[in-house]
GROMACS .gro file of C-alpha atoms in nm:
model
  250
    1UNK     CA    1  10.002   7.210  11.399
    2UNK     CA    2   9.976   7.567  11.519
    3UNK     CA    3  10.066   7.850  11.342
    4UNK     CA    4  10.230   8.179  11.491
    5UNK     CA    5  10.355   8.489  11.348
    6UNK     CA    6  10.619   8.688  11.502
    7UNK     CA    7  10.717   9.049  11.492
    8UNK     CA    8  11.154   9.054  11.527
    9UNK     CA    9  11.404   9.289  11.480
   10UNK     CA   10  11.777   9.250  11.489
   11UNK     CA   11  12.100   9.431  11.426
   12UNK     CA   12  12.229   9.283  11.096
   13UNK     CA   13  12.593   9.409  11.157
   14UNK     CA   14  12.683   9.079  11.222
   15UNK     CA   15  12.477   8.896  11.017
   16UNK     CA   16  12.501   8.786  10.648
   17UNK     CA   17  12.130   8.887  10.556
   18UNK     CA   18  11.839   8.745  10.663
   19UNK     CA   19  11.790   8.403  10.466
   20UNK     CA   20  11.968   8.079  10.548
   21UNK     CA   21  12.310   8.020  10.359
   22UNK     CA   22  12.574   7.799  10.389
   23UNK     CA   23  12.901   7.876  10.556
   24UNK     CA   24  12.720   8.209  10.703
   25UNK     CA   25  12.548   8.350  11.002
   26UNK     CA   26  12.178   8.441  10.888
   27UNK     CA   27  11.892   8.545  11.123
   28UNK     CA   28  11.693   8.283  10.994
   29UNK     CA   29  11.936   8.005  11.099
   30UNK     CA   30  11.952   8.168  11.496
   31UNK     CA   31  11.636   8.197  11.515
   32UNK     CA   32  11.535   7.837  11.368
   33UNK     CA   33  11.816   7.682  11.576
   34UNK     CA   34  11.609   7.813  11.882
   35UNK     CA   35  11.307   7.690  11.784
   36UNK     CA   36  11.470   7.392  11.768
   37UNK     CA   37  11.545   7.358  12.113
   38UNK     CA   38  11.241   7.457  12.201
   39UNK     CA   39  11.070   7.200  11.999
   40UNK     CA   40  11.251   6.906  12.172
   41UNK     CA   41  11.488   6.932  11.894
   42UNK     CA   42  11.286   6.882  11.628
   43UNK     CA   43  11.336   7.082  11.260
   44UNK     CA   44  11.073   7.445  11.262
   45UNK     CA   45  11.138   7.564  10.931
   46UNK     CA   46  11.064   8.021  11.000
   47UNK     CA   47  10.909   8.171  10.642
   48UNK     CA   48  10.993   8.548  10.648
   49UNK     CA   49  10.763   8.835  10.511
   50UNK     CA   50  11.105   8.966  10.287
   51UNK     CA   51  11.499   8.927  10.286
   52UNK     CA   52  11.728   9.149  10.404
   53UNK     CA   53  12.072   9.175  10.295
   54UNK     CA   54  12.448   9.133  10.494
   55UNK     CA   55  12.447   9.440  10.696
   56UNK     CA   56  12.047   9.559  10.672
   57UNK     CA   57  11.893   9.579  10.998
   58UNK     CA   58  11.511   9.561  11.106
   59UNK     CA   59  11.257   9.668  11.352
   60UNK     CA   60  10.935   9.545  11.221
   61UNK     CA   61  11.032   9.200  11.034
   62UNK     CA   62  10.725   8.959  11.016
   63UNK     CA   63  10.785   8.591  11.035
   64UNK     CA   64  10.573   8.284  11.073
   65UNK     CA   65  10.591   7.917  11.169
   66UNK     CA   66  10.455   7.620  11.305
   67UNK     CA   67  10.469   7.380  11.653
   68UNK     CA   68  10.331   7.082  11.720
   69UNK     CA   69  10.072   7.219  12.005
   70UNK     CA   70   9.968   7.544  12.112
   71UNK     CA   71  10.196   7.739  12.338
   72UNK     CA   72  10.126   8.026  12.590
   73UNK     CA   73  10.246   8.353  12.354
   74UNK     CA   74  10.426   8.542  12.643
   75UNK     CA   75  10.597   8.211  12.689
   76UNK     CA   76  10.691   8.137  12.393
   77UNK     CA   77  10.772   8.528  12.309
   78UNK     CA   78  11.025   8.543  12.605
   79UNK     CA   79  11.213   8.248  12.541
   80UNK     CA   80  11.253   8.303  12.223
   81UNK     CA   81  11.351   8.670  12.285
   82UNK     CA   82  11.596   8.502  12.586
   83UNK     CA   83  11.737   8.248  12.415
   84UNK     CA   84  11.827   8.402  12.065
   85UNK     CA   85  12.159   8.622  12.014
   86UNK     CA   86  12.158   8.928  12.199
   87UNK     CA   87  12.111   9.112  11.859
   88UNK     CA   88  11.773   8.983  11.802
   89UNK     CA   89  11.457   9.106  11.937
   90UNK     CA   90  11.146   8.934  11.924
   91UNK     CA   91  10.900   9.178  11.950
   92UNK     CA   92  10.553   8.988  11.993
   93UNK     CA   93  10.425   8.655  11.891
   94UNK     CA   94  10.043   8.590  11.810
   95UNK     CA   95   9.820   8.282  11.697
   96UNK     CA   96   9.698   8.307  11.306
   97UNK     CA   97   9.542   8.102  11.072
   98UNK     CA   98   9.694   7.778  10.916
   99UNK     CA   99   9.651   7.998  10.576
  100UNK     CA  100   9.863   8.277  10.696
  101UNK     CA  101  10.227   8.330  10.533
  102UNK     CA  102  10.448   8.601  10.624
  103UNK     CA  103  10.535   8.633  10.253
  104UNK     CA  104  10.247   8.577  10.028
  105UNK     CA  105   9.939   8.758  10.255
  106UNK     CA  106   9.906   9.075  10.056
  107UNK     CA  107  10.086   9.386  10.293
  108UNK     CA  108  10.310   9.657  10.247
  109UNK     CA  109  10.640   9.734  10.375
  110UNK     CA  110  10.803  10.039  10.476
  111UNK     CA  111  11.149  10.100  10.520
  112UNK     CA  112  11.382  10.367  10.646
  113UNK     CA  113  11.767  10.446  10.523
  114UNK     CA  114  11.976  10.684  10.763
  115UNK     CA  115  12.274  10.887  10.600
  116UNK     CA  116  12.561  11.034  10.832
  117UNK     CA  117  12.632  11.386  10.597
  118UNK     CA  118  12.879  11.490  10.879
  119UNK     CA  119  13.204  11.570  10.829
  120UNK     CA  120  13.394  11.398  11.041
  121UNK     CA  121  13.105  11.113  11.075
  122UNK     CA  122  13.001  11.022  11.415
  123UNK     CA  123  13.182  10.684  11.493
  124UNK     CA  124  12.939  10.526  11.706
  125UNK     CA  125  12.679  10.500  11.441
  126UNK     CA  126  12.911  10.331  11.148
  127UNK     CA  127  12.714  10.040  11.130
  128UNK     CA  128  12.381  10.190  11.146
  129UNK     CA  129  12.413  10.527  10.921
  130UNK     CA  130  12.581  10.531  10.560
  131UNK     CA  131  12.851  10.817  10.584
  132UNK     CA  132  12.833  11.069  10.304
  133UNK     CA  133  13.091  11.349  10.370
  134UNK     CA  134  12.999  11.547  10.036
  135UNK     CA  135  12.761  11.853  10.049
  136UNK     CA  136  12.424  11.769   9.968
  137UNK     CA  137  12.103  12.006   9.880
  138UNK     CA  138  11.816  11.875  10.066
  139UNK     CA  139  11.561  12.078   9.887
  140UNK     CA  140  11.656  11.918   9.579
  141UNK     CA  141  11.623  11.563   9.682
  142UNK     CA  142  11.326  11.617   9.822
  143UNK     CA  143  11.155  11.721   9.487
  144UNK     CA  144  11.341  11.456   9.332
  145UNK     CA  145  11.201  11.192   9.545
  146UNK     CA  146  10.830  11.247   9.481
  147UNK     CA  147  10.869  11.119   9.133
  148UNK     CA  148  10.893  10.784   9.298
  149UNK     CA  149  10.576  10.785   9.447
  150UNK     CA  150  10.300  10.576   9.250
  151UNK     CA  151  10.369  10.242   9.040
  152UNK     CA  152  10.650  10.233   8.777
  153UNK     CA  153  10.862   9.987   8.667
  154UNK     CA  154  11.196  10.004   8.840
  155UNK     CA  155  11.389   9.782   8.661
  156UNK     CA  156  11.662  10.073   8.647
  157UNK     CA  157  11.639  10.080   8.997
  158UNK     CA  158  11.715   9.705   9.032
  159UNK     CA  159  12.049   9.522   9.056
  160UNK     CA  160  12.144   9.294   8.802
  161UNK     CA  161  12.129   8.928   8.792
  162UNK     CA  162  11.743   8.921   8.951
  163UNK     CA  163  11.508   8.635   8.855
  164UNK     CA  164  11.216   8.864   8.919
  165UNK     CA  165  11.055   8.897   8.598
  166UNK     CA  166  10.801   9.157   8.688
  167UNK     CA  167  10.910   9.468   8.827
  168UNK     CA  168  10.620   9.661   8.841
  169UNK     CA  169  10.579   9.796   9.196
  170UNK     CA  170  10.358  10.103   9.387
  171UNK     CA  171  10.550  10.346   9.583
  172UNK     CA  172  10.285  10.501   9.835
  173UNK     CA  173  10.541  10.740  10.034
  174UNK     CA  174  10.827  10.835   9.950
  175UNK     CA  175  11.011  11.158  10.162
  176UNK     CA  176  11.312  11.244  10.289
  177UNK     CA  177  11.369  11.482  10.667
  178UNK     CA  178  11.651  11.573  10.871
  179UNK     CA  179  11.653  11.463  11.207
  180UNK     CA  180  11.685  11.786  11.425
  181UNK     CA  181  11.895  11.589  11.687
  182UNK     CA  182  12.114  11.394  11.535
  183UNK     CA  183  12.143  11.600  11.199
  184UNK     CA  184  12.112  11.282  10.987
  185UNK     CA  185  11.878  11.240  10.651
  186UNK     CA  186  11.627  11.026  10.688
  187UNK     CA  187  11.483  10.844  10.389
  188UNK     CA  188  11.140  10.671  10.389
  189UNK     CA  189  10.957  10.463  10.134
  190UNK     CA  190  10.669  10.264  10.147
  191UNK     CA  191  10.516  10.020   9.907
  192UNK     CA  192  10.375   9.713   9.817
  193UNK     CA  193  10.705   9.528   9.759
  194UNK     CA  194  11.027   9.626   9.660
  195UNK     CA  195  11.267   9.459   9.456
  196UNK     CA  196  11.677   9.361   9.559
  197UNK     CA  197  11.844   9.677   9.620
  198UNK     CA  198  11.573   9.885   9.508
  199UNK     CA  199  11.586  10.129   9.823
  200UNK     CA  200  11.965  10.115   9.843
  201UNK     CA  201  11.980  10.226   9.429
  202UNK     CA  202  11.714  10.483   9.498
  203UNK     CA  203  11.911  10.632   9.773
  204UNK     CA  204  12.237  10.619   9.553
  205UNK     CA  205  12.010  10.841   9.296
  206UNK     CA  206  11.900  11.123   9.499
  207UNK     CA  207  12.249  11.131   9.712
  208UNK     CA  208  12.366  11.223   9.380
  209UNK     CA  209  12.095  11.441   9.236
  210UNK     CA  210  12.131  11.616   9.642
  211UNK     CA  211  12.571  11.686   9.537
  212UNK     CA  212  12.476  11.836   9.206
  213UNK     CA  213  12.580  11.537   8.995
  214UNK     CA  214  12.273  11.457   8.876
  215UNK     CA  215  11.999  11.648   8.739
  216UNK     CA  216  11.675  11.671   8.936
  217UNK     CA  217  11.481  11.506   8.675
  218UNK     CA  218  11.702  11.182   8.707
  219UNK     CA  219  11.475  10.943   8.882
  220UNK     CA  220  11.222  11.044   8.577
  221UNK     CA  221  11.517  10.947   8.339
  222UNK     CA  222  11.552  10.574   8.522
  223UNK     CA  223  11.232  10.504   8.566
  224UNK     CA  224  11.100  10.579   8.205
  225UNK     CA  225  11.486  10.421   8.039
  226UNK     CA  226  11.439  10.141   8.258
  227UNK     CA  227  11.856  10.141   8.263
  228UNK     CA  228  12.040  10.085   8.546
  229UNK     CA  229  12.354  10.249   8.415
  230UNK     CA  230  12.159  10.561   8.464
  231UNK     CA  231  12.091  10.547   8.821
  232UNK     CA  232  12.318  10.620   9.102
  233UNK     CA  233  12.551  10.389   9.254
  234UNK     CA  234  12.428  10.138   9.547
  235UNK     CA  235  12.429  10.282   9.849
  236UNK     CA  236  12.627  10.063  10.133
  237UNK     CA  237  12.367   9.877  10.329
  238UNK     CA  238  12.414   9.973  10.669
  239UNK     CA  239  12.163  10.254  10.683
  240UNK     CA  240  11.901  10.025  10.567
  241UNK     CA  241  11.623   9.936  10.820
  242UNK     CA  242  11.295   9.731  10.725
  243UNK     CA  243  11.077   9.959  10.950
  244UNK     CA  244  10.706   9.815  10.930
  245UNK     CA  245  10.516   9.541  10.749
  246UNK     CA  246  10.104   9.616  10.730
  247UNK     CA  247   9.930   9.343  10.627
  248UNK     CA  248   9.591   9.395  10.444
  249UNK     CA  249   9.346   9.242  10.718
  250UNK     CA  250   9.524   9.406  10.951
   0.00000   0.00000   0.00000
């Protein structure tokens, strides 16, 4: 068997996350379906470097499987990239290691949340920028955010009902811009893992610290109470983008 890794990306407006589920359309099933096909219809089981949610999109996911001989790479890149749904991209496909996994090689993600503060928001981007229509002080945020950066536990930044037991994780960047063409906040966090929701509760946090209904020392509060009721509320996931995945050998 031959191992490849793949680079995708793929609106996840129409998509119920990125894992296989029943009675749901997953980026995991399209893309294993194809495979399929192109395997003479035999099963390729993809293993991806982290799950996204209904709604999340990506322009960096990593994924990795195996065929049964070795296959040209622009070959097999294109007709995977031609014969997926139209809302996934696959980026580049390479050779690795039988030892490789998307998942459990050590790397770090980063990943980038986009919030609409306009007021009306701008219709064409309602699936890929979370509307908040409430005045927000960037300055604010920003300071709030860099309390984020190095390795807490953010178990009050988690959602409930996770079977993680550890939630220890390093925050390398975290920072927050405006973009001067669109107007929109961009958020930006990068780390060696994060845990479910973790980005989207952050977010929630400093949207409310940035409207005045939180103090600036919040994050501080929730990281060190390790209590969710604390935090701010989830932000909707359709200004959530997995951005990059570095791997350490890279």
């Amino acid at each position: 068997m031959v191992r490849y890794k793949a680079i995708i990306s793929y609106d996840g407006t129409n998509f119920s996350g990125f894992q296989r589920q029943p009675q749901a359309r997953t980026v995991q099933e399209e893309i294993e379906r194809t495979l399929q096909r192109l395997n003479r219809g035999q099963e390729v089981i993809i293993h991806g470097a982290g799950r996204t949610d209904a709604g999340v999109h990506a322009y960096g996911q990593v994924i990795h499987f195996d065929l049964p001989q070795e296959r040209d790479l622009e070959k097999l890149r294109f007709a995977l990239d031609t014969q997926t749904p139209e809302d996934i991209d696959v980026c580049a496909v390479e050779k690795v290691s039988e030892d490789f996994h998307a998942r459990y090689n050590k790397h770090s993600k980063t990943y980038e949340f986009l919030v609409d503060n306009g007021r009306p928001k701008n219709p064409m981007m309602r699936h890929y920028a979370t509307h908040y229509p409430y005045p927000l002080d960037i300055a604010l945020m920003q300071e709030a955010i860099q309390d984020l950066v190095g390795t807490h536990d953010f178990t009050g930044f988690t959602a409930s009902g996770t079977s993680v037991e550890n939630k220890v994780r390093t925050i390398t960047e975290a920072r927050l811009a405006v973009d001067d063409k669109t107007g929109f906040l961009v958020f930006t966090f990068s780390g060696n893992g994060f845990l479910y929701k973790q980005v989207r509760n952050m977010v929630g946090t400093l949207l409310k610290i940035g409207n005045g209904r939180m103090p600036v020392s919040q994050i501080k509060t929730v990281l060190e109470s390790k209590n969710r009721d604390l935090a701010g509320p989830t932000a909707a996931g359709n200004g959530l983008y997995l951005k990059e995945i570095r791997y350490a050998d890279e």
